[in-house]
Amino acid sequence: MTFDLASAIATADAPEQALKHFFGYDQFRPGQRSIIEAVLNHQDVLVIMPTGGGKSLCYQLPALLKPGLSIVISPLIALMQDQVQSLEDNGIGATFLNSTLTGAEVRRRSDRILNGEIKLLYVAPERLLTEPFLYFLNEVAAEIGIATFAIDEAHCVSEWGHDFRPEYRQLKQLRQQFSTVPVLALTATATDRVRQDIQQQLALRQPLIHIASFNRSNFYYEVRPKQKQAQRELIRLVKQTPGSGIIYCLSRKKVEEITQKLQEDGIEALPYHAGLSDQVRKVNQTRFIRDDVRVMVATIAFGMGINKPDVRFVIHYDLPRNLESYYQESGRAGRDGEPASCILFFSYGDIRTIEYLIEQKLDPTTGEALVAEQQIARQQLRQVIDYAEGLDCRRTIQLRYFGEPFEGNCGNCDNCLQPRSRQDWTIEAQKFLSCVARCKERYGMGYIIDVLRGSKDKRILANQHDQLSTYGIGKDHSIDEWRSLGRSLLHQGLVDETADGYSVLKLNALSWEVLRKQRTVMLAQSHRPVATQETQSEARANAELLFDRLRKLRKEIADEQSVPPYVVFADSSLRLMAQLQPQSIEAFGEISGVGSHKLARYGPRFVETIQAFCRTRRSSGKQAEQQAD
Ligand code: ADP
Ligand code: ZN
């Protein structure tokens, strides 16, 4: 297909044509088309779309169709470089200006802009409002025109957001100085307050507001109990799940420990936390982005500015602080729209750790408890626990938190795929609580369970608790089962536990209601993780093999150019190649993600690899037939 930009602009389907020509995609994602239309009509727009929704395309594509320079304001330098690289790889004139460049380089780039070679310019907000830059912008406006200001991560303008940046506040000046240039603000923030703030702070004029659903339908959600064997389970899980992944832990120490365990087990993993030098963090991040290592073990400090679209799993090995952070952190998976899993390991021990941290929230001057902050933190913790313990669809719970209704069964979370039944555990609860009473409310859960199960522990014998009527009446259940009953009783408030570090169980009014048979106790059955192994058909195994081979080729090409592999092709494109196995350049050009530039640049090598793969398959198939004869 030859493409004449000038004549395409005049046609109604110019966006579709440009989408295939420059980006290689066949269809717009939900919302993109109407946003792009508004931008082309010089309207202000506010785009609220979750991570991976495809926000960048909303300003990149109009930039190609509008005369003049489009300016993208982005606070994250790594992201900026990455996007420019991807655009250049698609044959699009793009560049960035930030503090990492020398004066000479800045001048060279400015010249290219004034020569009209550049359609998209990325800048950091702090540079934007400097005297020399504003002067330069005026020059650009006069000579080639400014098409749009696209303000990425627009929630940074709001103090109510999770990432307020004072420099963003000054962006209003841009609006005043270049009052005819339309503004496009984009964010993944879900709260209403921040949205209102963005509109006000940036002085948007009757903007088109696009709010996408926050449902990330390509995600599989699961919560697993974090038991004694959790580390081994974690390693098994990482081995079972192909592709890149992030494991989040709460402390640096845990990050180091888990990294080491993974490495010992032959999994390529690196750590990332605030205790490492900038240099080490940078190197580790780059190695992860380039697929030199498969797994990043990190504290939450990692991930804000990274734009790796093919992260296939995010595992929270420790409890997240609140549901919003869980959503944002797990949301770093699957930006390319391909399936990804978000797994949370949940233990009651973690709750105690966080509760302890909450109690430490004190006023630094008076040393008094920050009551309001503690209350908010407790409520947020409660919501995380509700999510983890909930029997409803995990999506329903998350989206409800963001005020978005979601109907019923998503079919892609553990609770939907393996609904847990609730069982009546009233009798067991009575045994448990009466054992607490008979031990005079002076022991913790482990001890009570030992008594129930008739342990010959020295302490029990010395206390003569083997003489109690509740001694040994609980042999029919395992320790784990009793523990989960105990935790659930705590959670439902049917028994209390002291917070003095000893965790002694104490009966309360509700405990007595259970003991007096005035209250039933229901317990969700714990369940095994969903089996991920299914029998693969031969065709699928075949596609899997080719996918691996194409991945290797992609990595080779990426290394030759020192770019991350996803800049060459997205996982989704490789998957399609592996399934459809195009053996000619024409057929290869049909694959989603293959634009004209990439077709010319990479087509021959990929097609050659696919042809070679198909040849060996055919001959090995023939051999098998002959042997069968
Ligand atoms: P966001 O900024 O909203 O997190 P991105 O702009 O990074 O999302 O897009 C996420 C991924 O989706 C990128 O890999 C991008 O190339 C891809 N993408 C965007 N639009 C489309 C489309 N219409 N068809 C296929 N893939 C798309
Ligand atoms: Zn579900």
XYZ file of C-alpha atoms and ligand atoms in Angstrom:
657
model
C 0.000 0.000 0.000
C 1.421 3.363 -0.882
C 0.315 6.105 1.412
C -0.098 9.701 0.512
C -0.529 11.638 3.718
C -1.733 14.811 2.063
C -4.546 13.125 0.178
C -5.374 10.813 3.079
C -5.964 13.783 5.388
C -8.774 14.881 3.161
C -10.606 11.560 3.494
C -12.997 10.557 6.247
C -11.124 7.370 7.084
C -7.744 9.071 7.415
C -7.375 7.889 11.035
C -7.941 4.253 10.016
C -5.452 4.535 7.182
C -2.828 6.142 9.382
C -3.443 3.551 12.101
C -2.454 0.717 9.782
C 0.247 2.594 7.932
C 2.160 3.960 10.913
C 1.273 1.599 13.744
C 0.226 -1.527 11.889
C -3.048 -1.868 13.807
C -6.340 -2.784 12.165
C -8.781 -1.368 14.695
C -9.057 1.347 17.274
C -9.403 0.401 20.882
C -12.620 1.526 22.612
C -12.725 5.317 22.817
C -9.689 6.055 20.687
C -11.626 6.931 17.547
C -13.856 9.583 19.115
C -10.995 11.096 21.093
C -8.862 11.374 17.971
C -11.710 12.972 16.092
C -12.103 15.602 18.805
C -8.369 16.320 18.789
C -8.468 16.695 15.017
C -11.320 19.177 15.494
C -9.147 21.249 17.858
C -11.329 20.499 20.862
C -9.998 20.197 24.423
C -10.153 16.607 25.660
C -9.811 14.859 29.010
C -8.991 11.170 28.672
C -9.348 8.867 31.646
C -8.254 5.389 30.706
C -6.618 2.656 32.725
C -3.005 1.741 32.087
C -2.686 -0.185 28.862
C -5.873 1.338 27.452
C -3.939 2.984 24.643
C -3.715 6.617 25.673
C -0.545 7.424 23.724
C -2.147 6.717 20.391
C -4.782 9.376 21.179
C -2.193 12.130 20.729
C 0.344 10.374 18.525
C -2.002 9.657 15.666
C -3.592 13.140 15.424
C -0.085 14.607 15.580
C 0.613 12.879 12.274
C -2.540 14.179 10.641
C -2.443 17.750 11.925
C -0.163 20.411 10.531
C 2.445 21.744 12.973
C 4.217 20.332 15.997
C 2.437 18.415 18.756
C 3.975 18.836 22.179
C 3.743 16.087 24.760
C 4.384 16.958 28.392
C 5.527 13.962 30.371
C 7.184 13.830 33.793
C 8.962 10.532 33.304
C 12.237 10.699 31.440
C 12.587 6.955 30.871
C 9.098 6.804 29.431
C 9.816 9.712 27.164
C 12.901 8.079 25.652
C 11.031 4.864 25.248
C 8.122 6.419 23.379
C 10.406 8.381 21.089
C 12.296 5.186 20.302
C 9.073 3.357 19.488
C 7.879 6.195 17.260
C 11.182 6.380 15.398
C 11.012 2.644 14.936
C 7.691 3.217 13.196
C 9.313 5.792 10.942
C 7.744 8.789 12.698
C 9.654 12.019 13.329
C 9.787 12.354 17.103
C 12.245 13.674 19.639
C 12.545 14.770 23.251
C 14.183 17.573 25.149
C 15.204 17.052 28.755
C 17.990 17.623 31.229
C 19.986 14.588 30.055
C 20.997 16.327 26.795
C 23.980 18.590 26.101
C 23.429 22.145 24.858
C 24.698 21.193 21.420
C 22.274 18.283 21.197
C 19.393 20.520 22.250
C 20.290 22.966 19.470
C 20.526 20.163 16.910
C 17.105 18.880 17.882
C 15.612 22.382 17.895
C 16.856 22.885 14.347
C 15.218 19.675 13.207
C 11.971 20.877 14.751
C 12.139 24.230 12.993
C 12.911 22.409 9.751
C 9.622 20.575 10.103
C 11.225 17.139 10.422
C 9.558 16.453 13.743
C 5.847 15.860 14.390
C 6.033 15.014 18.113
C 8.149 16.687 20.767
C 8.318 15.292 24.302
C 9.305 17.651 27.115
C 9.497 17.553 30.887
C 7.243 20.096 32.611
C 10.101 21.881 34.367
C 11.763 22.744 31.064
C 8.591 23.886 29.423
C 8.243 27.072 31.410
C 11.814 28.252 31.257
C 12.510 31.567 29.501
C 14.560 30.122 26.597
C 12.090 27.368 25.959
C 9.106 29.691 25.870
C 11.043 31.820 23.409
C 11.648 28.727 21.305
C 7.965 27.802 21.463
C 7.028 31.214 20.135
C 9.382 30.662 17.247
C 7.816 27.269 16.568
C 4.330 28.745 16.762
C 5.225 31.438 14.263
C 7.104 29.260 11.787
C 5.428 25.871 11.747
C 2.582 26.092 14.230
C 1.728 24.213 17.415
C -0.955 21.584 16.844
C -1.762 20.363 20.363
C -0.471 20.277 23.910
C -0.857 16.729 25.211
C -0.433 16.558 28.984
C 0.347 13.034 30.070
C -0.051 11.868 33.687
C -2.347 14.849 34.142
C -3.243 13.793 37.700
C 0.161 15.222 38.718
C -1.569 18.595 38.639
C -3.781 17.635 41.570
C -2.888 17.579 45.226
C -5.572 14.949 45.628
C -3.751 12.567 43.349
C -1.111 10.093 44.386
C 1.678 11.876 42.548
C 1.381 15.656 42.874
C 4.104 17.651 41.095
C 4.217 21.397 41.701
C 5.652 22.097 38.230
C 2.394 20.841 36.761
C 0.559 23.717 38.414
C 2.304 26.159 36.099
C 0.974 24.493 32.988
C -1.965 26.855 33.183
C 0.413 29.520 31.888
C 0.762 27.619 28.647
C -2.930 27.820 28.180
C -2.794 31.581 28.682
C 0.191 32.180 26.407
C -0.965 29.916 23.601
C -4.671 30.328 24.032
C -5.653 28.986 20.622
C -3.820 25.680 20.991
C -6.108 22.852 22.178
C -5.136 20.859 25.261
C -5.441 17.104 25.622
C -5.060 15.854 29.206
C -4.569 12.157 29.921
C -4.494 10.103 33.113
C -5.153 6.653 34.526
C -6.406 8.007 37.840
C -9.735 6.668 38.888
C -11.036 9.134 41.445
C -13.590 11.784 40.672
C -11.968 14.459 42.796
C -8.760 14.345 40.786
C -10.687 14.516 37.514
C -12.436 17.692 38.638
C -9.137 19.151 39.711
C -7.485 18.466 36.349
C -10.254 20.280 34.503
C -9.948 23.285 36.750
C -6.185 23.499 37.063
C -5.576 23.174 33.353
C -8.494 25.461 32.521
C -9.920 23.046 29.985
C -12.598 24.598 27.769
C -15.732 22.497 27.427
C -13.635 19.418 26.975
C -14.771 16.127 25.579
C -14.443 13.878 28.614
C -13.796 10.254 27.929
C -13.946 7.922 30.911
C -13.114 4.351 30.029
C -14.070 1.357 32.083
C -11.466 0.430 34.639
C -11.983 -3.223 34.018
C -8.809 -4.817 32.692
C -10.436 -7.802 31.096
C -7.142 -9.445 30.087
C -6.187 -9.936 33.746
C -6.662 -13.087 35.721
C -7.001 -12.314 39.439
C -6.268 -14.731 42.213
C -5.639 -14.628 45.949
C -3.634 -17.431 47.517
C -3.201 -18.189 51.161
C 0.375 -17.473 52.206
C 1.289 -20.542 54.158
C 4.519 -21.994 55.479
C 5.472 -23.272 52.037
C 4.710 -19.948 50.372
C 8.233 -19.314 49.090
C 8.350 -22.679 47.403
C 4.899 -22.058 45.976
C 6.033 -18.673 44.698
C 8.964 -20.244 42.891
C 6.722 -22.905 41.378
C 4.306 -20.227 40.245
C 7.061 -18.193 38.570
C 8.347 -21.309 36.825
C 4.868 -22.168 35.552
C 4.144 -18.693 34.208
C 6.020 -17.821 31.028
C 7.237 -14.290 30.260
C 8.345 -11.335 32.339
C 7.000 -10.621 35.786
C 7.237 -8.394 38.828
C 7.126 -9.611 42.417
C 6.313 -6.936 44.981
C 7.440 -7.218 48.614
C 7.076 -4.763 51.479
C 10.676 -4.604 52.690
C 14.119 -4.380 51.135
C 15.177 -7.377 53.158
C 12.387 -9.498 51.730
C 13.238 -8.312 48.210
C 16.835 -9.468 48.642
C 15.786 -12.767 50.164
C 13.289 -13.653 47.444
C 15.665 -12.584 44.669
C 18.297 -14.915 46.041
C 15.859 -17.823 46.334
C 14.762 -17.366 42.743
C 18.333 -17.139 41.504
C 19.271 -20.285 43.387
C 16.438 -22.010 41.597
C 17.787 -20.964 38.220
C 15.303 -18.149 37.584
C 16.819 -14.941 36.214
C 15.810 -12.328 38.764
C 17.089 -8.953 39.980
C 16.229 -6.789 42.976
C 14.964 -3.198 42.964
C 14.541 -1.069 46.072
C 15.461 2.277 47.572
C 18.521 0.813 49.311
C 20.319 0.256 46.002
C 22.303 3.006 44.293
C 20.722 4.903 41.404
C 23.226 3.282 39.107
C 22.353 -0.284 40.143
C 18.642 0.421 39.980
C 18.978 1.831 36.502
C 20.990 -1.134 35.271
C 18.549 -3.619 36.791
C 15.576 -1.838 35.290
C 17.139 -1.757 31.840
C 18.020 -5.436 32.001
C 14.427 -6.219 32.896
C 13.012 -4.046 30.126
C 15.323 -5.628 27.572
C 14.402 -9.168 28.609
C 17.895 -9.960 29.853
C 16.268 -11.050 33.093
C 12.782 -12.375 33.447
C 11.774 -11.317 36.942
C 12.080 -8.110 38.931
C 11.660 -8.419 42.679
C 10.842 -4.984 44.008
C 9.421 -2.760 46.649
C 6.647 -0.520 45.398
C 9.292 2.050 44.421
C 9.574 0.140 41.170
C 7.297 0.471 38.232
C 6.093 4.061 38.232
C 7.986 5.162 35.167
C 8.391 1.972 33.282
C 6.645 1.303 30.078
C 7.157 -2.407 29.542
C 3.964 -3.547 27.879
C 4.643 -7.283 27.988
C 4.785 -7.921 31.736
C 2.901 -11.214 32.039
C 2.470 -11.427 35.796
C 2.494 -9.249 38.884
C 2.693 -11.081 42.177
C 2.168 -9.333 45.486
C 4.027 -11.451 47.949
C 3.036 -9.047 50.721
C -0.208 -7.248 51.320
C -0.675 -3.947 49.428
C -1.508 -0.866 51.519
C -4.837 -0.191 49.896
C -6.952 -1.276 46.970
C -6.076 1.703 44.789
C -2.373 0.872 45.022
C -3.160 -2.763 44.395
C -5.013 -1.787 41.250
C -2.191 0.488 40.024
C 0.598 -1.945 40.891
C -1.043 -5.031 39.457
C -2.000 -2.825 36.505
C 1.640 -2.743 35.408
C 0.993 -6.160 33.894
C -0.437 -6.755 30.436
C -0.446 -3.244 29.017
C -0.354 -4.842 25.583
C -3.809 -6.315 26.174
C -2.532 -9.892 26.205
C -3.466 -12.224 29.079
C -1.660 -11.531 32.348
C -2.072 -12.738 35.914
C -2.272 -10.757 39.120
C -1.720 -12.911 42.154
C -1.874 -11.822 45.761
C -0.431 -13.891 48.587
C -2.474 -13.250 51.668
C -1.700 -14.056 55.273
C -3.042 -12.898 58.581
C 0.503 -12.315 59.775
C 0.833 -9.548 57.189
C -2.235 -7.860 58.563
C -0.609 -7.698 61.959
C 2.523 -6.174 60.452
C 0.515 -3.457 58.746
C -1.596 -2.863 61.853
C 1.609 -2.387 63.770
C 2.840 0.132 61.183
C -0.432 1.991 61.463
C -0.061 2.243 65.225
C 3.331 3.835 64.650
C 1.810 6.738 62.763
C 2.579 9.395 65.357
C 2.858 13.149 65.279
C 6.622 13.791 65.069
C 6.483 16.805 67.405
C 3.988 15.769 70.067
C 4.396 12.002 69.766
C 0.627 11.645 69.869
C -1.223 9.273 67.610
C -2.368 10.739 64.286
C -5.899 9.568 64.846
C -7.430 10.625 61.532
C -4.602 9.158 59.480
C -4.695 5.960 61.445
C -8.408 5.691 60.869
C -8.051 6.125 57.116
C -5.246 3.587 57.020
C -7.298 1.080 59.017
C -10.259 1.501 56.743
C -8.056 0.997 53.694
C -6.577 -2.113 55.245
C -10.074 -3.427 55.929
C -10.906 -2.977 52.220
C -7.832 -4.925 51.178
C -8.786 -7.697 53.574
C -12.323 -7.712 52.244
C -10.938 -8.108 48.747
C -8.630 -10.931 49.767
C -11.210 -12.763 51.824
C -14.191 -12.008 49.639
C -16.170 -14.776 48.016
C -17.466 -12.526 45.238
C -15.913 -12.004 41.853
C -12.598 -10.167 42.428
C -13.357 -7.768 39.589
C -16.697 -6.895 41.083
C -15.011 -6.028 44.378
C -12.300 -3.883 42.766
C -14.583 -2.031 40.411
C -17.118 -1.434 43.151
C -14.311 0.285 45.016
C -13.925 2.692 42.084
C -17.665 3.243 41.920
C -18.033 1.318 38.681
C -20.798 -1.263 38.639
C -19.812 -4.630 37.253
C -22.327 -7.332 36.639
C -21.645 -10.698 38.170
C -19.364 -13.337 36.878
C -16.167 -12.290 35.076
C -15.044 -15.834 34.348
C -11.427 -14.781 34.828
C -10.745 -14.797 38.549
C -10.325 -17.564 41.076
C -13.692 -16.918 42.708
C -15.560 -17.113 39.416
C -13.682 -20.112 38.081
C -13.776 -22.053 41.313
C -16.546 -20.710 43.492
C -15.972 -21.585 47.095
C -18.874 -22.941 48.986
C -19.662 -21.750 52.445
C -19.912 -24.369 55.121
C -21.498 -24.385 58.507
C -18.696 -24.534 61.058
C -20.769 -23.648 64.104
C -20.013 -26.863 66.008
C -16.277 -26.533 65.386
C -16.432 -22.881 66.408
C -18.095 -23.892 69.671
C -15.371 -26.460 70.342
C -12.706 -23.872 69.622
C -14.221 -21.135 71.774
C -14.977 -23.428 74.650
C -11.370 -24.580 74.566
C -10.329 -20.925 74.806
C -12.622 -20.562 77.821
C -11.318 -23.705 79.513
C -7.737 -22.576 79.049
C -8.783 -19.442 80.968
C -8.216 -17.107 78.002
C -4.486 -17.138 78.569
C -3.128 -18.703 75.360
C -2.712 -18.007 71.679
C -4.140 -19.811 68.705
C -1.357 -22.370 68.254
C -1.727 -23.621 71.805
C -5.521 -23.875 71.611
C -5.265 -25.898 68.418
C -2.694 -28.216 70.025
C -5.081 -28.885 72.890
C -7.979 -29.497 70.503
C -5.881 -31.949 68.528
C -4.654 -33.798 71.600
C -0.978 -32.849 71.359
C 1.460 -34.380 73.868
C 3.379 -31.120 74.054
C 5.252 -30.715 77.354
C 3.599 -27.410 78.114
C 0.153 -28.905 77.744
C 0.963 -31.845 79.983
C 2.584 -29.584 82.607
C -0.528 -27.382 82.627
C -2.647 -30.539 82.879
C -4.642 -29.363 79.923
C -4.777 -32.960 78.749
C -7.390 -33.319 81.490
C -9.747 -30.758 79.888
C -12.964 -31.962 78.288
C -11.914 -30.238 75.048
C -8.561 -32.066 74.877
C -8.358 -34.094 71.682
C -11.899 -33.396 70.497
C -10.607 -31.790 67.279
C -8.530 -34.600 65.785
C -10.900 -34.798 62.811
C -9.519 -31.537 61.373
C -5.995 -30.576 60.340
C -4.002 -27.792 61.976
C -4.498 -25.661 58.864
C -8.241 -26.115 58.987
C -8.364 -25.094 62.632
C -6.163 -22.108 61.837
C -8.417 -20.885 59.104
C -11.400 -21.243 61.410
C -9.517 -19.309 64.105
C -8.600 -16.513 61.670
C -12.095 -16.302 60.353
C -13.471 -16.040 63.888
C -11.044 -13.179 64.498
C -12.089 -11.553 61.291
C -15.742 -11.834 61.878
C -15.155 -10.378 65.330
C -16.325 -13.573 67.045
C -13.234 -13.701 69.229
C -10.571 -11.122 70.160
C -6.840 -11.227 70.331
C -4.602 -9.077 72.524
C -2.330 -6.640 70.737
C 0.481 -6.832 73.287
C 2.659 -9.011 71.093
C 1.477 -12.270 72.641
C -1.766 -12.545 70.665
C -3.708 -14.166 73.492
C -7.249 -15.141 72.518
C -10.053 -13.515 74.531
C -13.764 -14.207 74.367
C -16.151 -11.337 73.711
C -19.909 -10.928 73.720
C -20.239 -12.462 70.265
C -18.165 -15.481 71.300
C -20.738 -16.171 73.962
C -23.544 -15.926 71.445
C -21.824 -18.672 69.447
C -21.332 -20.766 72.566
C -24.976 -20.315 73.501
C -26.041 -21.460 70.023
C -27.508 -18.026 69.270
C -25.278 -17.546 66.257
C -24.088 -19.741 63.398
C -20.589 -19.549 61.976
C -20.094 -19.864 58.228
C -16.715 -20.464 56.707
C -15.564 -20.277 53.110
C -13.900 -23.470 52.116
C -10.301 -22.940 51.269
C -9.556 -24.075 47.777
C -6.643 -25.236 45.744
C -5.176 -22.883 43.169
C -6.816 -23.200 39.796
C -5.027 -25.778 37.715
C -3.152 -23.996 34.963
C -2.008 -27.079 33.148
C -4.271 -28.198 30.403
C -3.551 -30.642 27.686
C -2.240 -28.802 24.700
C -3.319 -29.721 21.245
C -0.540 -30.303 18.786
C -1.292 -27.093 16.906
C -0.948 -25.109 20.074
C 2.293 -26.793 21.006
C 3.487 -25.984 17.524
C 2.567 -22.315 17.824
C 4.258 -22.223 21.216
C 7.507 -23.494 19.682
C 7.438 -20.963 16.898
C 6.603 -18.210 19.376
C 9.769 -19.051 21.307
C 11.810 -18.930 18.157
C 10.360 -15.576 17.110
C 11.000 -14.250 20.587
C 14.665 -15.150 20.201
C 14.831 -13.432 16.838
C 13.155 -10.341 18.306
C 15.676 -10.261 21.145
C 18.543 -10.587 18.641
C 17.286 -7.665 16.559
C 16.568 -5.587 19.679
C 20.099 -6.134 20.987
C 21.599 -5.153 17.641
C 19.793 -1.824 17.955
C 20.065 -1.505 21.745
C 16.332 -1.141 22.193
C 13.881 -3.134 24.319
C 12.384 -6.105 22.445
C 8.815 -4.731 22.550
C 9.950 -1.784 20.449
C 10.566 -4.253 17.631
C 7.222 -6.082 17.963
C 4.654 -6.525 20.730
C 3.949 -9.954 22.198
C 0.523 -9.884 20.564
C 2.081 -9.524 17.121
C 4.471 -12.417 17.774
C 1.527 -14.540 18.926
C -0.357 -13.847 15.728
C 2.733 -14.689 13.678
C 3.083 -17.970 15.570
C -0.577 -18.835 14.985
C -0.990 -17.706 11.396
C 2.564 -18.551 10.306
C 2.719 -16.125 7.349
C 5.282 -17.324 4.843
C 5.294 -14.384 2.444
C 6.028 -10.693 2.895
C 2.452 -9.812 1.859
C 0.925 -12.158 4.412
C 3.329 -10.877 7.042
C 2.170 -7.308 6.386
C -1.366 -8.316 7.358
C -0.345 -9.087 10.945
C -1.610 -6.558 13.475
C 1.309 -4.430 14.649
C 3.216 -4.643 11.353
C 3.202 -1.178 9.808
C 4.842 -0.349 6.508
C 8.098 0.733 8.137
C 8.488 -2.422 10.204
C 7.449 -4.572 7.278
C 10.355 -3.297 5.226
C 12.780 -3.359 8.104
C 12.048 -6.686 9.788
C 9.747 -8.554 7.396
C 12.398 -10.573 5.532
C 14.113 -11.913 8.659
C 10.873 -12.900 10.317
C 9.405 -14.496 7.223
C 12.623 -16.442 6.721
C 12.462 -17.770 10.277
C 8.826 -18.775 9.872
C 9.536 -20.495 6.559
C 12.432 -22.428 8.081
C 10.262 -23.446 10.999
C 7.473 -24.694 8.722
C 9.942 -26.655 6.598
C 11.375 -28.576 9.547
C 7.855 -29.213 10.882
C 6.766 -30.656 7.559
C 9.751 -32.948 7.233
C 9.515 -34.169 10.812
C 5.788 -34.760 10.242
C 6.612 -36.856 7.163
C 9.140 -38.854 9.108
C 6.590 -39.593 11.778
C 4.101 -40.751 9.121
C 6.659 -43.003 7.517
C 7.500 -44.512 10.849
C 3.827 -45.077 11.532
C 3.497 -46.864 8.186
P -1.451 3.672 28.230
O -0.582 4.857 27.987
O -2.902 3.967 28.235
O -1.034 2.875 29.421
P -0.291 2.738 25.807
O -0.553 3.943 25.010
O 1.105 2.510 26.310
O -1.294 2.669 27.029
O -0.780 1.483 24.969
C -0.658 0.195 25.484
C -0.326 -0.778 24.360
O -1.436 -0.927 23.486
C 0.835 -0.323 23.507
O 1.664 -1.439 23.296
C 0.166 0.142 22.231
O 1.007 0.010 21.117
C -1.030 -0.781 22.140
N -2.155 -0.200 21.368
C -2.651 1.043 21.456
N -3.684 1.210 20.601
C -3.847 0.043 19.959
C -4.750 -0.436 18.928
N -5.703 0.349 18.420
N -4.607 -1.704 18.491
C -3.651 -2.505 19.015
N -2.777 -2.127 19.975
C -2.859 -0.871 20.433
Zn -14.604 -12.885 38.623
